[in-house]
């Protein structure tokens, strides 16, 4: 009996002594995976986001996150062993900053400090101030690519973006996975990718696969681009579900975006310019649904531009000609405000225009330009903002395809439809929307903003207000800018508080450049 008790006691001592070693082994794995790619943010919404990364070894996918850098109290995970990690965070609060750390569980954190953070998007339709970066033809690992990146990061240092979009040719020359690693993910990993969700569109170089598969890539979509990015295909970020990564829509506040595919084929045959094809039929459904909401801006982006005389010629290249002749009239019909493209390695920008679908020589500014202003909105001559009328007519076309790639010009450069063109220096664009005011800025590789324009909607209001005697009213201008209230020399804010006398009193507010004016007719009984 004593011998049995002695043996049991020894076993207990041995087991007790081994427990800390096992616990320590769990806390500190012998093999810690090395981060190869990311983290990068995808499919952002007002209450969710996907965080992706790649590791050298197969491991679990774990994200710890929270609203304070030192309090990552929540966890999301995917338990399957993998090199390619995708974790979706759900139940988030709109317009809230979250910090995060990525790892493989059991304390094996790979990356996570105060620089790993993101801000959730606003609820779709919400008016506010938003900033979206626009990078076209960026992925070539050039000095220009790094210079443009650095200037964008400097610009947003004190005024962060909400997201950024890609206009195609994201990895030169063949769109292979190693090229994406070297020329895209490695370039943007330290700031942009880990903080701001990216919403891509494909270019011809993303489809430019090698060997015999190059001929089939347009149809199969089996290319690195679709493996490397996640897209909101089920309408989870706003818009009508597309059920395909090739094209999709999403909302950032009161801005509705359509990311389109101008190179791939749908239904094994149709392209973007085939108006009976699957992509165009979805576009019509999506724009019709958004039209019924009547709640903001509509921006479409894809790779091949309908107007350009830079490194590509929109009079000679069949894809560009057919997009212009067959497709863009559909977007104009639905009142799309802005169209962004790449492919041509320069920056070009039109005025507010409509109805030009022919060759460059047929462009007639008296017929096709709806507003001859420069829209610089800086007090210079003919510089008032473009104002969309009640029918939401007119579109501005921008080619911004020099965030990495460089090119030359055509013999007929600049294109007749373009107010401003520049092929000599690279840049990316920054889209800034504040409620019913939209501004686009072209940020160049040397930090200069060489072009910008302003567009407004739902301004120049004439309101008739009925009030009671002695009632205090707050009158608010319909536009974003600087203000002059007629007869109120000291009033320079957007709103004015008044207590009108009996009868009719008219109040007027203008911007400082005399471009926009609201009239308030107040009738007091």
Short mmCIF file of C-alpha atoms in Angstrom, two decimals:
data_model
loop_
_atom_site.label_atom_id
_atom_site.label_comp_id
_atom_site.label_asym_id
_atom_site.label_seq_id
_atom_site.Cartn_x
_atom_site.Cartn_y
_atom_site.Cartn_z
CA UNK A 1 0.00 0.00 0.00
CA UNK A 2 2.77 2.42 0.97
CA UNK A 3 4.65 1.50 -2.20
CA UNK A 4 1.56 2.26 -4.32
CA UNK A 5 1.08 5.65 -2.66
CA UNK A 6 4.75 6.43 -3.22
CA UNK A 7 4.45 5.65 -6.96
CA UNK A 8 1.32 7.80 -7.29
CA UNK A 9 3.05 10.70 -5.58
CA UNK A 10 6.01 10.43 -7.96
CA UNK A 11 3.69 10.43 -10.95
CA UNK A 12 1.93 13.54 -9.68
CA UNK A 13 5.26 15.31 -9.23
CA UNK A 14 6.33 14.39 -12.77
CA UNK A 15 3.01 15.53 -14.27
CA UNK A 16 3.06 18.75 -12.28
CA UNK A 17 6.58 19.46 -13.44
CA UNK A 18 5.73 18.89 -17.11
CA UNK A 19 2.66 21.19 -17.24
CA UNK A 20 4.53 24.52 -17.40
CA UNK A 21 6.72 23.22 -20.21
CA UNK A 22 3.66 22.36 -22.34
CA UNK A 23 2.02 25.67 -21.54
CA UNK A 24 5.23 27.50 -22.42
CA UNK A 25 5.43 25.60 -25.70
CA UNK A 26 1.92 26.75 -26.62
CA UNK A 27 2.70 30.35 -25.78
CA UNK A 28 5.93 30.39 -27.77
CA UNK A 29 5.79 28.23 -30.92
CA UNK A 30 9.08 26.81 -32.12
CA UNK A 31 8.35 27.97 -35.70
CA UNK A 32 6.97 31.47 -36.22
CA UNK A 33 5.80 32.17 -39.79
CA UNK A 34 7.41 35.04 -41.66
CA UNK A 35 5.19 37.63 -43.31
CA UNK A 36 5.59 37.68 -47.09
CA UNK A 37 2.71 39.94 -48.08
CA UNK A 38 0.43 42.39 -46.35
CA UNK A 39 -1.47 42.88 -44.31
CA UNK A 40 -3.83 44.54 -46.76
CA UNK A 41 -7.46 45.58 -46.41
CA UNK A 42 -10.30 44.46 -48.67
CA UNK A 43 -14.10 44.69 -49.05
CA UNK A 44 -14.53 47.48 -46.52
CA UNK A 45 -18.07 48.35 -45.43
CA UNK A 46 -19.60 50.35 -42.59
CA UNK A 47 -19.59 47.29 -40.32
CA UNK A 48 -17.05 44.82 -41.70
CA UNK A 49 -13.69 44.43 -43.43
CA UNK A 50 -11.46 41.64 -44.74
CA UNK A 51 -7.80 41.54 -43.70
CA UNK A 52 -5.47 39.50 -45.94
CA UNK A 53 -1.83 38.46 -45.69
CA UNK A 54 0.58 35.75 -46.88
CA UNK A 55 3.11 33.76 -44.82
CA UNK A 56 6.11 31.52 -45.51
CA UNK A 57 4.60 28.56 -43.68
CA UNK A 58 1.13 27.14 -43.28
CA UNK A 59 -0.49 28.46 -40.13
CA UNK A 60 -3.86 29.49 -38.70
CA UNK A 61 -5.36 32.90 -39.48
CA UNK A 62 -6.03 35.04 -36.40
CA UNK A 63 -6.74 38.77 -36.06
CA UNK A 64 -6.93 40.54 -32.71
CA UNK A 65 -8.54 43.96 -32.89
CA UNK A 66 -10.04 46.78 -30.85
CA UNK A 67 -10.62 50.52 -30.71
CA UNK A 68 -7.39 51.19 -28.77
CA UNK A 69 -3.89 50.19 -29.87
CA UNK A 70 -3.11 48.60 -26.52
CA UNK A 71 -6.49 46.91 -26.06
CA UNK A 72 -7.11 44.40 -28.85
CA UNK A 73 -9.91 42.70 -26.99
CA UNK A 74 -11.75 41.09 -29.92
CA UNK A 75 -10.64 38.13 -32.03
CA UNK A 76 -11.61 36.83 -35.46
CA UNK A 77 -10.08 33.72 -36.93
CA UNK A 78 -10.08 31.10 -39.66
CA UNK A 79 -8.80 27.79 -38.23
CA UNK A 80 -7.71 26.10 -41.48
CA UNK A 81 -3.98 25.90 -42.13
CA UNK A 82 -2.98 28.09 -45.07
CA UNK A 83 -0.34 30.31 -46.64
CA UNK A 84 -2.99 32.76 -47.90
CA UNK A 85 -4.83 34.30 -44.98
CA UNK A 86 -8.23 35.99 -45.16
CA UNK A 87 -10.11 36.96 -42.03
CA UNK A 88 -13.37 38.90 -42.06
CA UNK A 89 -14.10 41.21 -39.13
CA UNK A 90 -17.83 41.75 -38.58
CA UNK A 91 -20.06 43.65 -36.18
CA UNK A 92 -17.96 46.80 -36.42
CA UNK A 93 -19.24 50.30 -35.73
CA UNK A 94 -19.48 52.73 -38.69
CA UNK A 95 -16.91 55.52 -38.97
CA UNK A 96 -14.77 54.10 -36.16
CA UNK A 97 -11.00 53.56 -35.98
CA UNK A 98 -9.88 50.01 -35.19
CA UNK A 99 -6.37 48.75 -34.44
CA UNK A 100 -5.39 45.19 -35.29
CA UNK A 101 -2.68 42.55 -35.09
CA UNK A 102 -2.33 39.50 -37.33
CA UNK A 103 -0.92 36.13 -36.35
CA UNK A 104 -1.37 32.40 -36.11
CA UNK A 105 -2.76 32.04 -32.61
CA UNK A 106 -1.17 31.06 -29.26
CA UNK A 107 0.70 34.34 -29.06
CA UNK A 108 2.33 34.03 -32.49
CA UNK A 109 1.71 37.62 -33.54
CA UNK A 110 3.30 38.44 -36.90
CA UNK A 111 2.53 42.14 -37.12
CA UNK A 112 0.55 44.60 -35.03
CA UNK A 113 1.30 48.02 -33.57
CA UNK A 114 -0.19 51.52 -33.61
CA UNK A 115 0.41 51.74 -37.39
CA UNK A 116 -1.93 48.83 -38.05
CA UNK A 117 -5.30 50.49 -38.13
CA UNK A 118 -8.27 51.35 -40.33
CA UNK A 119 -11.47 53.39 -40.14
CA UNK A 120 -14.74 51.74 -41.07
CA UNK A 121 -16.73 53.30 -43.88
CA UNK A 122 -19.85 55.40 -43.25
CA UNK A 123 -23.32 53.98 -43.67
CA UNK A 124 -24.17 54.06 -47.41
CA UNK A 125 -25.91 57.29 -48.37
CA UNK A 126 -24.50 59.30 -45.46
CA UNK A 127 -23.30 62.76 -46.46
CA UNK A 128 -19.92 63.80 -45.12
CA UNK A 129 -16.33 64.61 -46.09
CA UNK A 130 -14.57 61.71 -47.84
CA UNK A 131 -11.21 61.22 -49.56
CA UNK A 132 -10.40 58.46 -52.08
CA UNK A 133 -7.03 57.92 -53.79
CA UNK A 134 -6.92 57.01 -57.49
CA UNK A 135 -3.91 55.07 -58.84
CA UNK A 136 -3.67 54.16 -62.51
CA UNK A 137 -1.00 51.98 -64.17
CA UNK A 138 1.04 51.96 -60.99
CA UNK A 139 2.74 48.56 -60.74
CA UNK A 140 6.09 48.76 -62.52
CA UNK A 141 8.59 49.14 -59.64
CA UNK A 142 9.88 52.45 -61.02
CA UNK A 143 11.31 55.53 -59.37
CA UNK A 144 8.17 57.35 -60.54
CA UNK A 145 5.98 54.83 -58.72
CA UNK A 146 7.82 55.43 -55.45
CA UNK A 147 7.86 59.21 -55.90
CA UNK A 148 4.12 59.32 -56.54
CA UNK A 149 3.49 57.04 -53.56
CA UNK A 150 5.61 59.26 -51.31
CA UNK A 151 3.82 62.44 -52.37
CA UNK A 152 0.40 60.89 -51.83
CA UNK A 153 1.44 59.70 -48.37
CA UNK A 154 2.71 63.19 -47.59
CA UNK A 155 -0.55 64.73 -48.80
CA UNK A 156 -2.73 62.49 -46.63
CA UNK A 157 -0.50 62.65 -43.54
CA UNK A 158 -2.90 64.99 -41.76
CA UNK A 159 -6.03 64.24 -43.78
CA UNK A 160 -6.34 60.47 -44.24
CA UNK A 161 -8.07 58.69 -47.08
CA UNK A 162 -11.15 56.54 -46.68
CA UNK A 163 -10.06 54.10 -49.41
CA UNK A 164 -8.18 53.93 -52.71
CA UNK A 165 -9.01 52.53 -56.11
CA UNK A 166 -6.88 50.99 -58.87
CA UNK A 167 -7.45 51.64 -62.57
CA UNK A 168 -5.70 48.55 -63.89
CA UNK A 169 -2.23 47.45 -64.99
CA UNK A 170 -1.49 46.93 -61.35
CA UNK A 171 1.48 44.62 -62.04
CA UNK A 172 3.62 44.88 -65.16
CA UNK A 173 4.35 43.22 -67.52
CA UNK A 174 2.47 39.94 -67.39
CA UNK A 175 0.34 40.20 -64.25
CA UNK A 176 2.14 37.24 -62.71
CA UNK A 177 2.03 36.67 -58.95
CA UNK A 178 5.76 37.45 -58.42
CA UNK A 179 5.22 40.73 -60.27
CA UNK A 180 2.33 41.60 -57.98
CA UNK A 181 4.60 40.89 -55.04
CA UNK A 182 7.55 42.92 -56.27
CA UNK A 183 5.79 45.77 -58.03
CA UNK A 184 2.62 46.27 -56.00
CA UNK A 185 2.52 44.69 -52.56
CA UNK A 186 6.14 45.44 -51.67
CA UNK A 187 5.80 49.06 -52.80
CA UNK A 188 2.67 49.96 -50.82
CA UNK A 189 2.95 47.66 -47.79
CA UNK A 190 4.27 50.11 -45.19
CA UNK A 191 1.41 52.58 -45.18
CA UNK A 192 -1.34 52.48 -47.80
CA UNK A 193 -2.16 48.78 -47.83
CA UNK A 194 -2.30 48.28 -44.07
CA UNK A 195 -4.46 51.36 -43.40
CA UNK A 196 -6.79 51.86 -46.36
CA UNK A 197 -9.01 49.37 -48.16
CA UNK A 198 -8.25 49.08 -51.87
CA UNK A 199 -10.93 48.49 -54.52
CA UNK A 200 -9.22 47.36 -57.76
CA UNK A 201 -10.13 47.07 -61.42
CA UNK A 202 -8.11 45.03 -63.95
CA UNK A 203 -6.08 46.18 -66.94
CA UNK A 204 -4.76 44.38 -70.00
CA UNK A 205 -1.39 43.75 -68.33
CA UNK A 206 -3.16 42.10 -65.40
CA UNK A 207 -4.63 39.69 -67.97
CA UNK A 208 -1.38 39.35 -69.94
CA UNK A 209 -0.57 35.82 -68.81
CA UNK A 210 2.33 33.81 -70.25
CA UNK A 211 2.60 31.03 -72.81
CA UNK A 212 -0.52 29.33 -74.17
CA UNK A 213 -2.72 30.60 -71.33
CA UNK A 214 -2.50 34.20 -72.51
CA UNK A 215 -5.09 33.44 -75.17
CA UNK A 216 -7.59 32.04 -72.67
CA UNK A 217 -7.07 34.36 -69.66
CA UNK A 218 -9.63 36.89 -70.88
CA UNK A 219 -12.32 34.24 -70.75
CA UNK A 220 -11.30 32.07 -67.79
CA UNK A 221 -10.27 34.97 -65.52
CA UNK A 222 -7.78 32.50 -64.03
CA UNK A 223 -5.08 35.10 -63.42
CA UNK A 224 -3.16 36.26 -60.37
CA UNK A 225 -5.24 39.45 -60.14
CA UNK A 226 -8.36 37.55 -59.13
CA UNK A 227 -6.46 35.40 -56.64
CA UNK A 228 -4.78 38.39 -54.99
CA UNK A 229 -7.81 40.62 -54.43
CA UNK A 230 -11.21 40.25 -52.78
CA UNK A 231 -14.17 42.20 -54.12
CA UNK A 232 -17.68 42.99 -52.78
CA UNK A 233 -19.50 40.77 -55.25
CA UNK A 234 -22.70 40.26 -53.25
CA UNK A 235 -23.71 43.88 -52.70
CA UNK A 236 -22.35 43.86 -49.14
CA UNK A 237 -20.73 47.27 -49.66
CA UNK A 238 -23.73 48.76 -51.48
CA UNK A 239 -25.14 48.37 -54.96
CA UNK A 240 -26.60 45.45 -56.88
CA UNK A 241 -24.75 42.12 -56.44
CA UNK A 242 -22.66 41.23 -59.50
CA UNK A 243 -21.69 37.71 -58.37
CA UNK A 244 -18.33 38.14 -60.09
CA UNK A 245 -14.97 39.66 -59.18
CA UNK A 246 -14.63 41.18 -62.64
CA UNK A 247 -17.03 44.06 -61.94
CA UNK A 248 -18.85 45.27 -58.85
CA UNK A 249 -20.17 48.37 -57.09
CA UNK A 250 -19.82 49.86 -53.62
CA UNK A 251 -20.68 52.97 -51.63
CA UNK A 252 -18.52 55.31 -49.63
CA UNK A 253 -20.99 57.63 -47.92
CA UNK A 254 -22.99 59.39 -50.61
CA UNK A 255 -20.63 58.28 -53.41
CA UNK A 256 -21.57 55.27 -55.51
CA UNK A 257 -18.68 53.58 -57.36
CA UNK A 258 -18.72 51.08 -60.22
CA UNK A 259 -15.50 49.14 -60.81
CA UNK A 260 -15.62 47.72 -64.34
CA UNK A 261 -13.59 45.32 -66.47
CA UNK A 262 -12.72 46.68 -69.91
CA UNK A 263 -10.51 43.77 -71.00
CA UNK A 264 -11.96 40.48 -69.78
CA UNK A 265 -14.78 38.59 -71.44
CA UNK A 266 -18.10 37.58 -69.93
CA UNK A 267 -20.26 34.70 -71.18
CA UNK A 268 -17.11 33.50 -73.03
CA UNK A 269 -17.64 36.26 -75.56
CA UNK A 270 -18.88 39.72 -74.53
CA UNK A 271 -16.77 42.73 -73.53
CA UNK A 272 -17.55 46.04 -71.84
CA UNK A 273 -18.54 47.61 -75.16
CA UNK A 274 -21.03 44.83 -75.94
CA UNK A 275 -24.19 46.49 -74.71
CA UNK A 276 -26.18 43.24 -74.62
CA UNK A 277 -23.52 41.45 -72.58
CA UNK A 278 -23.66 40.45 -68.92
CA UNK A 279 -21.55 43.31 -67.63
CA UNK A 280 -23.57 46.06 -69.30
CA UNK A 281 -26.86 44.49 -68.28
CA UNK A 282 -25.66 44.49 -64.67
CA UNK A 283 -24.48 48.10 -64.99
CA UNK A 284 -27.97 49.16 -66.10
CA UNK A 285 -29.57 47.38 -63.14
CA UNK A 286 -27.10 48.89 -60.70
CA UNK A 287 -27.46 52.44 -62.00
CA UNK A 288 -31.23 52.15 -62.12
CA UNK A 289 -31.28 51.04 -58.49
CA UNK A 290 -29.01 53.88 -57.42
CA UNK A 291 -30.98 56.40 -59.46
CA UNK A 292 -34.04 55.58 -57.41
CA UNK A 293 -32.19 56.48 -54.18
CA UNK A 294 -31.41 60.04 -55.38
CA UNK A 295 -28.70 60.35 -52.80
CA UNK A 296 -25.34 61.39 -54.19
CA UNK A 297 -22.50 61.08 -56.67
CA UNK A 298 -21.89 58.31 -59.20
CA UNK A 299 -18.35 57.49 -60.34
CA UNK A 300 -17.38 54.72 -62.77
CA UNK A 301 -13.84 53.54 -63.34
CA UNK A 302 -12.08 51.06 -65.59
CA UNK A 303 -8.86 50.74 -67.60
CA UNK A 304 -9.35 51.71 -71.27
CA UNK A 305 -10.27 55.40 -71.82
CA UNK A 306 -12.70 56.61 -74.47
CA UNK A 307 -10.67 59.80 -75.08
CA UNK A 308 -6.85 59.97 -75.07
CA UNK A 309 -3.91 61.11 -77.15
CA UNK A 310 -1.12 60.02 -74.82
CA UNK A 311 0.73 56.70 -75.02
CA UNK A 312 -2.45 55.33 -76.59
CA UNK A 313 -4.64 56.71 -79.36
CA UNK A 314 -8.41 56.60 -78.91
CA UNK A 315 -8.97 57.07 -82.65
CA UNK A 316 -6.95 54.00 -83.66
CA UNK A 317 -7.32 51.34 -80.97
CA UNK A 318 -10.42 49.23 -81.43
CA UNK A 319 -11.20 48.73 -77.76
CA UNK A 320 -11.13 52.48 -77.07
CA UNK A 321 -13.17 53.29 -80.17
CA UNK A 322 -15.87 50.76 -79.35
CA UNK A 323 -16.10 51.82 -75.70
CA UNK A 324 -16.65 55.40 -76.86
CA UNK A 325 -19.08 54.56 -79.65
CA UNK A 326 -21.15 51.91 -77.91
CA UNK A 327 -20.83 52.15 -74.15
CA UNK A 328 -20.33 55.57 -72.58
CA UNK A 329 -23.66 56.89 -73.84
CA UNK A 330 -25.29 54.47 -71.38
CA UNK A 331 -23.42 56.01 -68.45
CA UNK A 332 -24.21 59.52 -69.65
CA UNK A 333 -27.87 58.61 -69.90
CA UNK A 334 -27.87 57.61 -66.23
CA UNK A 335 -26.14 60.84 -65.19
CA UNK A 336 -22.78 59.35 -64.15
CA UNK A 337 -20.81 62.31 -62.84
CA UNK A 338 -17.20 61.22 -63.30
CA UNK A 339 -15.40 58.56 -65.35
CA UNK A 340 -11.86 57.57 -64.38
CA UNK A 341 -9.55 55.52 -66.62
CA UNK A 342 -5.89 54.60 -66.99
CA UNK A 343 -4.10 52.70 -69.81
CA UNK A 344 -2.67 55.86 -71.39
CA UNK A 345 0.35 56.90 -69.32
CA UNK A 346 -0.44 60.54 -68.64
CA UNK A 347 -3.07 62.79 -67.11
CA UNK A 348 -5.95 64.20 -69.20
CA UNK A 349 -9.12 65.92 -68.03
CA UNK A 350 -12.19 67.11 -69.90
CA UNK A 351 -14.72 69.79 -69.12
CA UNK A 352 -18.32 68.86 -68.28
CA UNK A 353 -19.47 67.30 -71.54
CA UNK A 354 -21.94 64.99 -73.20
CA UNK A 355 -22.72 63.34 -76.51
CA UNK A 356 -19.36 62.93 -78.26
CA UNK A 357 -18.97 59.37 -79.52
CA UNK A 358 -16.96 59.89 -82.72
CA UNK A 359 -13.32 60.45 -83.64
CA UNK A 360 -11.36 63.37 -82.26
CA UNK A 361 -11.90 65.52 -85.36
CA UNK A 362 -15.67 65.41 -84.85
CA UNK A 363 -15.47 66.91 -81.36
CA UNK A 364 -17.24 70.28 -81.31
CA UNK A 365 -16.89 72.18 -78.05
CA UNK A 366 -19.92 74.33 -78.86
CA UNK A 367 -22.00 71.17 -79.17
CA UNK A 368 -20.45 68.71 -76.74
CA UNK A 369 -19.22 70.89 -73.87
CA UNK A 370 -21.99 71.80 -71.45
CA UNK A 371 -19.88 74.20 -69.35
CA UNK A 372 -16.81 75.98 -70.73
CA UNK A 373 -15.47 76.84 -67.29
CA UNK A 374 -12.09 75.53 -66.22
CA UNK A 375 -13.78 74.58 -62.91
CA UNK A 376 -10.58 75.48 -61.05
CA UNK A 377 -12.75 77.48 -58.66
CA UNK A 378 -9.87 79.69 -57.60
CA UNK A 379 -11.02 83.16 -58.60
CA UNK A 380 -9.38 83.07 -62.02
CA UNK A 381 -11.30 83.87 -65.20
CA UNK A 382 -14.07 81.43 -66.18
CA UNK A 383 -13.26 79.18 -63.24
CA UNK A 384 -16.63 78.55 -61.60
CA UNK A 385 -17.40 74.95 -60.60
CA UNK A 386 -19.28 72.62 -62.89
CA UNK A 387 -22.86 72.53 -61.65
CA UNK A 388 -25.03 69.53 -62.43
CA UNK A 389 -28.53 70.69 -63.33
CA UNK A 390 -31.81 69.20 -62.18
CA UNK A 391 -31.60 66.55 -64.90
CA UNK A 392 -28.11 65.53 -63.67
CA UNK A 393 -26.68 66.06 -67.15
CA UNK A 394 -23.00 65.95 -68.06
CA UNK A 395 -19.87 63.94 -67.25
CA UNK A 396 -16.23 64.78 -66.63
CA UNK A 397 -13.70 62.32 -68.11
CA UNK A 398 -10.29 61.86 -66.48
CA UNK A 399 -7.36 59.72 -67.61
CA UNK A 400 -4.93 59.29 -64.72
CA UNK A 401 -2.58 56.51 -65.79
CA UNK A 402 0.86 57.66 -64.66
CA UNK A 403 1.14 56.55 -61.03
CA UNK A 404 4.06 54.35 -62.12
CA UNK A 405 4.18 53.95 -65.88
CA UNK A 406 5.42 56.67 -68.23
CA UNK A 407 4.76 57.22 -71.91
CA UNK A 408 4.76 59.61 -74.80
CA UNK A 409 2.19 61.53 -76.83
CA UNK A 410 0.38 61.10 -80.13
CA UNK A 411 0.78 63.40 -83.12
CA UNK A 412 -2.54 65.10 -82.36
CA UNK A 413 -1.86 65.55 -78.63
CA UNK A 414 -3.62 66.99 -76.72
CA UNK A 415 -7.02 65.46 -77.43
CA UNK A 416 -9.53 68.11 -78.47
CA UNK A 417 -11.97 67.02 -75.75
CA UNK A 418 -9.44 67.54 -72.97
CA UNK A 419 -9.11 70.87 -71.15
CA UNK A 420 -5.83 69.84 -69.48
CA UNK A 421 -3.22 67.25 -70.53
CA UNK A 422 0.25 66.40 -69.20
CA UNK A 423 2.44 63.44 -70.23
CA UNK A 424 5.74 64.76 -68.87
CA UNK A 425 5.39 63.92 -65.19
CA UNK A 426 3.66 61.16 -63.26
CA UNK A 427 0.98 61.42 -60.63
CA UNK A 428 -2.03 59.97 -58.87
CA UNK A 429 -5.37 61.62 -58.28
CA UNK A 430 -7.19 62.39 -55.06
CA UNK A 431 -10.96 62.53 -55.03
CA UNK A 432 -12.43 64.70 -52.25
CA UNK A 433 -16.17 64.81 -51.70
CA UNK A 434 -17.94 66.92 -49.10
CA UNK A 435 -21.71 66.40 -49.33
CA UNK A 436 -22.77 67.96 -52.65
CA UNK A 437 -19.29 69.23 -53.59
CA UNK A 438 -16.78 67.06 -55.47
CA UNK A 439 -13.17 67.97 -56.15
CA UNK A 440 -10.45 66.00 -57.91
CA UNK A 441 -6.76 66.88 -57.53
CA UNK A 442 -3.86 65.54 -59.56
CA UNK A 443 -0.91 65.06 -57.18
CA UNK A 444 2.33 64.85 -59.13
CA UNK A 445 5.57 63.00 -58.43
CA UNK A 446 7.19 66.26 -57.27
CA UNK A 447 4.35 67.10 -54.87
CA UNK A 448 2.72 69.78 -57.02
CA UNK A 449 -1.00 69.75 -57.75
CA UNK A 450 -1.00 70.68 -61.43
CA UNK A 451 -4.70 70.31 -62.11
CA UNK A 452 -7.91 70.14 -60.12
CA UNK A 453 -11.57 70.81 -60.68
CA UNK A 454 -14.72 71.29 -58.61
CA UNK A 455 -18.23 70.05 -59.34
CA UNK A 456 -21.43 70.76 -57.39
CA UNK A 457 -24.97 69.42 -57.27
CA UNK A 458 -28.25 70.75 -55.86
CA UNK A 459 -27.09 74.34 -55.46
CA UNK A 460 -28.40 77.75 -56.60
CA UNK A 461 -31.54 77.17 -54.56
CA UNK A 462 -34.54 79.49 -54.33
CA UNK A 463 -36.46 78.62 -51.19
CA UNK A 464 -39.78 80.07 -50.07
CA UNK A 465 -40.19 79.89 -46.29
CA UNK A 466 -43.32 80.67 -44.28
CA UNK A 467 -42.80 81.67 -40.65
CA UNK A 468 -44.66 83.12 -37.69
CA UNK A 469 -44.01 86.57 -36.28
CA UNK A 470 -41.06 86.53 -33.88
CA UNK A 471 -39.92 83.08 -35.03
CA UNK A 472 -36.15 82.56 -35.24
CA UNK A 473 -34.92 80.91 -38.40
CA UNK A 474 -31.62 79.37 -39.43
CA UNK A 475 -30.84 79.81 -43.11
CA UNK A 476 -28.17 77.48 -44.51
CA UNK A 477 -26.43 77.77 -47.88
CA UNK A 478 -26.79 74.79 -50.19
CA UNK A 479 -23.12 74.81 -51.18
CA UNK A 480 -19.73 74.18 -49.53
CA UNK A 481 -17.34 77.12 -49.79
CA UNK A 482 -16.81 80.66 -48.52
CA UNK A 483 -19.85 82.86 -47.99
CA UNK A 484 -21.13 86.42 -48.44
CA UNK A 485 -24.60 87.22 -47.05
CA UNK A 486 -26.12 90.23 -48.75
CA UNK A 487 -26.63 93.07 -46.32
CA UNK A 488 -24.81 91.10 -43.57
CA UNK A 489 -21.19 92.28 -43.77
CA UNK A 490 -19.98 90.32 -40.77
CA UNK A 491 -21.76 87.10 -41.72
CA UNK A 492 -19.29 84.70 -43.36
CA UNK A 493 -20.44 81.31 -42.11
CA UNK A 494 -22.59 78.84 -43.99
CA UNK A 495 -25.63 79.45 -41.76
CA UNK A 496 -27.31 82.69 -40.72
CA UNK A 497 -29.78 83.11 -37.87
CA UNK A 498 -32.53 85.67 -38.49
CA UNK A 499 -35.79 86.89 -36.97
CA UNK A 500 -37.60 88.43 -39.95
CA UNK A 501 -40.09 91.24 -39.68
CA UNK A 502 -43.69 90.92 -40.85
CA UNK A 503 -44.17 90.65 -44.57
CA UNK A 504 -41.67 89.39 -47.12
CA UNK A 505 -37.93 89.54 -46.61
CA UNK A 506 -35.41 88.21 -49.12
CA UNK A 507 -32.00 86.92 -47.98
CA UNK A 508 -29.23 86.07 -50.43
CA UNK A 509 -25.95 84.23 -49.95
CA UNK A 510 -23.19 83.91 -52.54
CA UNK A 511 -19.77 82.32 -52.64
CA UNK A 512 -16.79 84.69 -52.67
CA UNK A 513 -16.22 84.13 -56.42
CA UNK A 514 -19.82 85.00 -57.38
CA UNK A 515 -20.37 81.56 -58.89
CA UNK A 516 -23.16 80.17 -56.71
CA UNK A 517 -26.11 81.95 -55.07
CA UNK A 518 -29.01 80.86 -52.88
CA UNK A 519 -32.12 82.96 -52.34
CA UNK A 520 -34.36 82.63 -49.27
CA UNK A 521 -37.76 84.30 -49.56
CA UNK A 522 -39.21 84.47 -46.06
CA UNK A 523 -42.86 85.34 -45.60
CA UNK A 524 -43.95 86.27 -42.05
CA UNK A 525 -47.61 86.61 -41.04
#
